[in-house]
Structure formats: C-alpha cells, structure tokens
XYZ file of C-alpha atoms in Angstrom:
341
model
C 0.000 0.000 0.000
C 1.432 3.304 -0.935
C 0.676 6.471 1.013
C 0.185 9.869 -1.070
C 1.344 12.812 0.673
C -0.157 16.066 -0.422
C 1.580 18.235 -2.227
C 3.348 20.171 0.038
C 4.293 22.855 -2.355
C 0.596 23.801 -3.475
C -0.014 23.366 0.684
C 2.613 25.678 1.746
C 2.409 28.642 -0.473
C 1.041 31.079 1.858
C 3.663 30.029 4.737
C 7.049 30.855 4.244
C 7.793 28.198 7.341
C 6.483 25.580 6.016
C 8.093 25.643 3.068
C 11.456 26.529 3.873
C 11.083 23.348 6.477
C 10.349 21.128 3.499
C 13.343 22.666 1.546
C 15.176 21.477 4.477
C 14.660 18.287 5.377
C 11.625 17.349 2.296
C 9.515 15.452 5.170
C 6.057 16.645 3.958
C 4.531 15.642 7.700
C 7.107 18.176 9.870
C 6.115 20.608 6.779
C 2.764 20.684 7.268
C 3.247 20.858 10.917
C 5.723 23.184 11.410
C 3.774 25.705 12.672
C 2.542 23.505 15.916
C 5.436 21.523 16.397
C 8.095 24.822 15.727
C 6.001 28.110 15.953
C 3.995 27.437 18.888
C 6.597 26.034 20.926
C 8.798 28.951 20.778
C 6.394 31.634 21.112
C 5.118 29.689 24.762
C 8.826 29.508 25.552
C 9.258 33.418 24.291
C 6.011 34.041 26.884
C 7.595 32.308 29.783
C 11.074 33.971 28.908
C 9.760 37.342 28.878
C 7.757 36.635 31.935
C 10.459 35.548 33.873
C 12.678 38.733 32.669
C 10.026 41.315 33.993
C 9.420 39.473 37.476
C 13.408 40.068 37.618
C 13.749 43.492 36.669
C 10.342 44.185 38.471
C 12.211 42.610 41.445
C 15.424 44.134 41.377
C 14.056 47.491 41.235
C 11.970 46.849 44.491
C 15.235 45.504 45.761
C 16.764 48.820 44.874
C 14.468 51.005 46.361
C 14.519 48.887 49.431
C 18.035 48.928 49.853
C 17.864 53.043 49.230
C 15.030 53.334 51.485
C 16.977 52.353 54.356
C 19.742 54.717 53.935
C 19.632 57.493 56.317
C 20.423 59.739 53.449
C 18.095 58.954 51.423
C 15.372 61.614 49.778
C 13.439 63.654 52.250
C 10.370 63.078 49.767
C 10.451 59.529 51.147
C 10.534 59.953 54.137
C 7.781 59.776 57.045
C 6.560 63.082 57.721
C 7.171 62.626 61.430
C 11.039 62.469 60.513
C 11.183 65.802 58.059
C 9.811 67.451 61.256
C 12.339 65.804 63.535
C 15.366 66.288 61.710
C 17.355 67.375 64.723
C 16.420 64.139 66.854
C 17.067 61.901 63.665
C 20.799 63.303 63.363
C 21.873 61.687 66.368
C 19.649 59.115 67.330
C 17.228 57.339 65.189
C 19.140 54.242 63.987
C 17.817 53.162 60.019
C 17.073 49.679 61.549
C 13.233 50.390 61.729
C 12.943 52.062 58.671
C 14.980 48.508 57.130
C 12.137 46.468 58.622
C 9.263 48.279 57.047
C 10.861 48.575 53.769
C 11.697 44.703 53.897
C 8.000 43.934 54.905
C 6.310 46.355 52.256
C 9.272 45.045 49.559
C 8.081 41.275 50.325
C 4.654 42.375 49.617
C 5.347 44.208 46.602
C 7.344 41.110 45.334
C 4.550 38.722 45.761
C 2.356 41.130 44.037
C 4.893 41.102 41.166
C 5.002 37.399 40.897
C 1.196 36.949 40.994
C 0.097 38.817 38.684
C 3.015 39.014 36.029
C 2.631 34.938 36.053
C -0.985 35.164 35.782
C -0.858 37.078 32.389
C 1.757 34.602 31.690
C -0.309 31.592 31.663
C -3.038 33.278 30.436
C -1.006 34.131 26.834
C -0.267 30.151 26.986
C -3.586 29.349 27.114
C -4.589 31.467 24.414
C -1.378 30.179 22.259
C -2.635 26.585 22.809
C -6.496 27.553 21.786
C -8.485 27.726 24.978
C -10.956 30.590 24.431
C -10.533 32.868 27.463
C -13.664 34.740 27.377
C -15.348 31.820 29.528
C -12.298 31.594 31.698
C -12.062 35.109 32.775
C -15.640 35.302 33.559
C -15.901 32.169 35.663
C -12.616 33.527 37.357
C -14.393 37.370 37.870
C -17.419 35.231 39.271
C -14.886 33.286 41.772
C -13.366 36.506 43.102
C -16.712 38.430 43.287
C -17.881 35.455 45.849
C -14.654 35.317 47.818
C -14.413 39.099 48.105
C -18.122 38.623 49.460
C -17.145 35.285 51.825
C -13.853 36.781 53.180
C -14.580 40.703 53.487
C -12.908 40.334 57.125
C -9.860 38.924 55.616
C -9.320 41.346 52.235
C -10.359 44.019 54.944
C -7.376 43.340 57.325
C -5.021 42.924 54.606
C -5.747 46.459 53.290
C -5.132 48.041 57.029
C -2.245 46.607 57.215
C -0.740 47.193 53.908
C -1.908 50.965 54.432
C 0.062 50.638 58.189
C 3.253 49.397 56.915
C 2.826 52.181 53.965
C 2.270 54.899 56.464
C 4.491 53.674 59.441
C 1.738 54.454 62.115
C 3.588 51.698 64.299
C 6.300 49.556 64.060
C 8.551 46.361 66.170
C 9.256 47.609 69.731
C 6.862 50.870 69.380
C 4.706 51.862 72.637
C 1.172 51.936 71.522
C -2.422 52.430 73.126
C -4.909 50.371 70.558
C -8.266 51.137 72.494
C -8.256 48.201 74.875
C -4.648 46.962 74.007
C -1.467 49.144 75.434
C 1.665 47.831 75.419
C 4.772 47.200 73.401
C 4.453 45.822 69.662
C 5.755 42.699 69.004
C 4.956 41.611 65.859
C 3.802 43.204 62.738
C 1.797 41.386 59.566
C -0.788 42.002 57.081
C -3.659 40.540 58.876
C -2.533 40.610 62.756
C -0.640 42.804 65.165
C 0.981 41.883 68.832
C 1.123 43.814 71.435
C 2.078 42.914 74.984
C 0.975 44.903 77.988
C 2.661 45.887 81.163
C 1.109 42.901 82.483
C 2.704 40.179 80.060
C -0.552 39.466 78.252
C 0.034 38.822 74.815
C -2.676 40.608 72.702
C -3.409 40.032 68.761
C -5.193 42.448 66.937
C -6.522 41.751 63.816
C -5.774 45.427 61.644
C -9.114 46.052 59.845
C -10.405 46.145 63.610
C -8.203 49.035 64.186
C -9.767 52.638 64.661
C -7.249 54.864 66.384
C -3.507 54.071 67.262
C -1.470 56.017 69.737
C 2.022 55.358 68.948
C 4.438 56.696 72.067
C 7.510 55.912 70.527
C 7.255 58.033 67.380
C 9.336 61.077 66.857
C 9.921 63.311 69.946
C 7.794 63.315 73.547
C 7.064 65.735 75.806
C 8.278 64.979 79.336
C 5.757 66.864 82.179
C 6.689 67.501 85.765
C 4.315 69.108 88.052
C 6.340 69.621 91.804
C 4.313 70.807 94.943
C 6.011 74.009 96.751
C 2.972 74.455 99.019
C 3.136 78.448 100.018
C 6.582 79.355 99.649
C 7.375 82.512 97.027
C 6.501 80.958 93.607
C 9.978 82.720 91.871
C 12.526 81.209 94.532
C 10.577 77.964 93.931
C 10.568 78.487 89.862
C 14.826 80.156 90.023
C 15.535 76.284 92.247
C 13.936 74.234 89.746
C 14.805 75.665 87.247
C 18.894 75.620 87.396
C 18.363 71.950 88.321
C 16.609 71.208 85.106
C 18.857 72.976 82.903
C 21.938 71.094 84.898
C 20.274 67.637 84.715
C 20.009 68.639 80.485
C 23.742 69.863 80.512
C 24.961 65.785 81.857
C 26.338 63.925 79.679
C 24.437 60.593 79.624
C 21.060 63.238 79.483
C 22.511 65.899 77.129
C 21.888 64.117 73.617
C 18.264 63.135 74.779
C 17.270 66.957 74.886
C 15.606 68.276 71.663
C 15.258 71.629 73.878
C 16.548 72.769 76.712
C 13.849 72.222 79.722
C 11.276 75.023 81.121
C 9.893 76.041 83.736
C 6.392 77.730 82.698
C 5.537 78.447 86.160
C 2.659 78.232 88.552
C -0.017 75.722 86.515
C -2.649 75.145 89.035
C -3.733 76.326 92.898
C -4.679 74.149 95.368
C -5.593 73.969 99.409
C -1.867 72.710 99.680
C -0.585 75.865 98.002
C 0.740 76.016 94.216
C 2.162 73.311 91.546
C 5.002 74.417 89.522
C 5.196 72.771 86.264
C 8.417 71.912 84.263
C 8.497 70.594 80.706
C 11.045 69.182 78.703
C 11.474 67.947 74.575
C 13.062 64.759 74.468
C 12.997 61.543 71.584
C 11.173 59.455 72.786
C 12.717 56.620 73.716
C 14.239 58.488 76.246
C 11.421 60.247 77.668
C 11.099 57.836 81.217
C 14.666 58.515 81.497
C 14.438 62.116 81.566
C 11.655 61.880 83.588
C 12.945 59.950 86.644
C 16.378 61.735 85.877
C 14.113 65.010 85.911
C 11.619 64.060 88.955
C 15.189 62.901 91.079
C 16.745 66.171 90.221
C 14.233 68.549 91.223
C 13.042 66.985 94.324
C 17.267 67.079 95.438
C 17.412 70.673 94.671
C 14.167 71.767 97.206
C 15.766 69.667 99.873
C 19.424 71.271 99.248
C 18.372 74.475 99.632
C 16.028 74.000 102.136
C 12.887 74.798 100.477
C 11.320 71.412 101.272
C 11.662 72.463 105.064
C 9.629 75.336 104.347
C 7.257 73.869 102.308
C 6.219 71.062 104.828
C 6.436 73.902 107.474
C 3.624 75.598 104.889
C 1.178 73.172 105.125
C 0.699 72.508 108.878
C -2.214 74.919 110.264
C -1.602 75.628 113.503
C -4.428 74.908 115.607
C -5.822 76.421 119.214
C -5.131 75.119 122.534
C -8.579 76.073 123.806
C -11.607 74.307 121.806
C -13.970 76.717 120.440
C -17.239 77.791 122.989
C -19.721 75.583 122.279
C -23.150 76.479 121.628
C -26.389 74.504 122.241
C -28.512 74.260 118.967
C -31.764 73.385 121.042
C -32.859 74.748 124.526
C -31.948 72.080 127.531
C -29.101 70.915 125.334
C -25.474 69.996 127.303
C -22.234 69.424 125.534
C -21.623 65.921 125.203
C -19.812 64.386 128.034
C -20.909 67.220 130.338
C -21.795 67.387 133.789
C-alpha cells in the first residue's frame, strides 16, 4: 500500500515556514506541521522567557528602592513626615534599623504582588497560544473573586489596614502603643494581625481592619511633664531652684543628647488647698522620655531639699491649731455638751 502525501508545495504557499522546512529536510509531515510543532513552541517559551525577565527586573528594582530606602540619606520626599519634622532628633539618634524592617516587609509584599500577577498574564497568553478561548475563563474567574471578596470581606479588609500601616508607618517592632483596649509594646507586625504585649505580660493580637485609632508613644519626639508641689513658699525662689536643676540635669552627659530643647519652667499651673504646683516641661525623643523623667523628677526633688525649700514647704502646710476648743453652743434649749456634767 502506498501512502500519497499532499503536495506540500501547493499546501505551503502562503507560509514561508512551512516551506522553507520542506526545503530542508523534504519530510512533507514536519512541513505541514511546522507551525505547531516549531512556531507554537517557541512563542510559549518566548512568553515564559519574557515573563520571567520582567518578574526580575520588576524585582530588582523593588530591591533597589529597598536597599535606598533604608539609607539614612536617602530623599526627604520619602521619608515619614514625622522624621522631616524631627530632623534634629534623627541626626543623632534614630538608627535606620526600623525604617529597614518596614521597607523589607512592604518590599516582600510588593514582590509577591509582582510574581502573581506578572505569572498570571503569563499563563493566560499560553492558554490562548494553545487555543483555549478565554472569554469563559475570565468570567468564571471574575465570578470566583466576586464570591470570595463577598465570603472573606474580614480577611481582604485586614489585609488592606495593614498594607496601608506598613505604607504609612503608624507603628512599628518595639513601638509603645495604646490600641483602644490593648497598650503595650508591639511585638509583631503582619498584614492581617498585630501583637502587642501589655505591662502585664498578656500577649494581645489584633486583627488590623479592627483598628480605629492608634497612639504610637515611641514616634518622633515626647514631651516629658513635671508638676512639683512648693505648698506656700514665694513661687519665683521655687521656679529660680527648679529651674537651674533642670537645665543642669540637660547639661549631663548621659542626658545631654536626649534633649531636643533645653527644659522650662512655665511656672505656677494650678492652685490648690496645699498651696501652688510648679510645672516643668522638657522635649526629648522618645525613647528616652522615662529617662528624663525619673532623671528630671530625682533632680528637682534634690534641689528643694538642698536648699532648704522642702523644710519650708512642709512647714507651709501645717495649720496651727488652738489650745482652747472653740465655745460651744447649744442648737436646742436644755441641750449639754456631750460628756458634760
């Protein structure tokens, strides 16, 4: 039995691949399927190729602005706005460390991102190369995430808050925060949950769409508030005592760098029946500001006992008090003091 081929001339003259495979070799089969078993093959291996070389230059460019981003002199467009306004503090004590943590979290999730969805268009072009009509496809897949955005609004919800937290910085690994019902330190930080662990050693977790407000304590510079006592004695002696031990606790040298501004004394802030409060403040980062405080508190209460002011102001608050008790007078007729004869 002899097989006739086609003509493979007359069958190729509108494809220049075809026949210029048949010139080669003259096998009128791998002619008339060049385009499947060459063409197709090479364009899905082209696809992947090209895929794979925009996930890496995607990549390194998210590695590049990571690895600028945590460079201390890097543009002051990109930086938090907390950190423009505390330049001063930032010179000498902010460390890039936390600002390397967020930009390695928010560079991971920018990677992913990459990967998903340039591989996604990736296989889609394969389909399409191999003949699957997408039209259906991308429907039933539109369909799919409509229901899961409905089934898992918690989820997509939490994700958002905390890609918007790690874009923003409101908080960050070792950050003092007051979440509503949770205060503490943070110990963790993800998409979906935050830790935070109170004074008492309770371990909270905190899922981040559920977060309305966050107090963050360790975020650019605090404001250290003393309020000392002095009874009645002369408000200015009180003020000129506290206030050359404040400025001498700022000029030490383990407390000097943890000043943004030299202390204050404002004054008198409030009068009470144990005589007036004077009230000192001081500008410090704020890592250091319980430092400053107890440094602060310790160095004021020495100075009113050095110079004697303490004397007087404990002297100030005892009311002397008659010998004799006051007459007493009966409220109704035939009344006797009690104990009376």
């Amino acid at each position: 039995m002899v097989f006739n081929s086609p003509d493979v001339t007359q069958a190729c003259q509108t494809d220049r691949l075809c026949t210029q495979v048949y010139d080669w070799t003259h096998i009128h089969w791998l002619a008339n399927s060049s385009y499947v078993i060459i063409v197709k093959p090479l364009r899905v291996i082209g696809i992947i190729l090209i895929a794979m070389l925009i996930r890496w230059l995607l990549h390194r460019a998210i590695r590049r602005l990571t690895a600028s981003t945590t460079r201390a002199s890097m543009p002051a467009l990109l930086r938090p706005l907390r950190e423009k306004a505390a330049a001063v503090a930032e010179d000498g004590q902010f460390i890039p460390e936390r600002r390397r943590q967020r930009a390695e979290a928010i560079g991971s999730v920018l990677r992913s991102f990459v990967t998903a969805t340039v591989f996604t268009l990736a296989a889609l072009l394969v389909m399409g190369e191999f003949g699957f009509d997408l039209g259906p496809l991308l429907a039933s897949a539109g369909i799919v995430g409509v229901a899961l955005g409905f089934g898992a609004q918690s989820l997509v919800k939490d994700l958002i808050a905390g890609l918007f937290m790690l874009l923003e910085d409101q908080y960050g690994v070792g950050d003092t925060v007051d979440l509503g019902e949770a205060t503490g330190v943070v110990e963790t930080v993800g998409l979906r949950i935050t830790t935070v662990r109170d004074a008492r050693g309770v371990l909270w977790y905190i899922r981040n769409g559920e977060i309305v407000r966050v107090g963050n304590k360790s975020q650019g510079w605090a404001m250290v508030v003393v309020d000392v006592p002095i009874g009645f004695v002369n408000s200015e002696t009180a003020s000129a005592v506290l206030r050359r031990a404040a400025e001498r606790v700022a000029t030490e040298p383990e407390h000097q760098s943890e000043f943004l501004e030299p202390p204050t004394v404002i004054g008198v802030e409030q009068l009470t029946v144990d005589g007036a409060v004077i009230r000192t403040i001081a500008k410090t980062t704020a890592d250091a500001r319980v430092t400053v405080q107890r440094a602060l508190q310790q160095a004021l209460t020495e100075s009113l006992e050095s110079t004697g002011l303490s004397e007087r102001i404990a002297a100030s608050r005892l009311v002397p008090r008659s010998a004799i008790p006051p007459e007493y007078t009966p409220t109704e007729p035939g009344q006797s003091p009690e104990g009376g004869a």
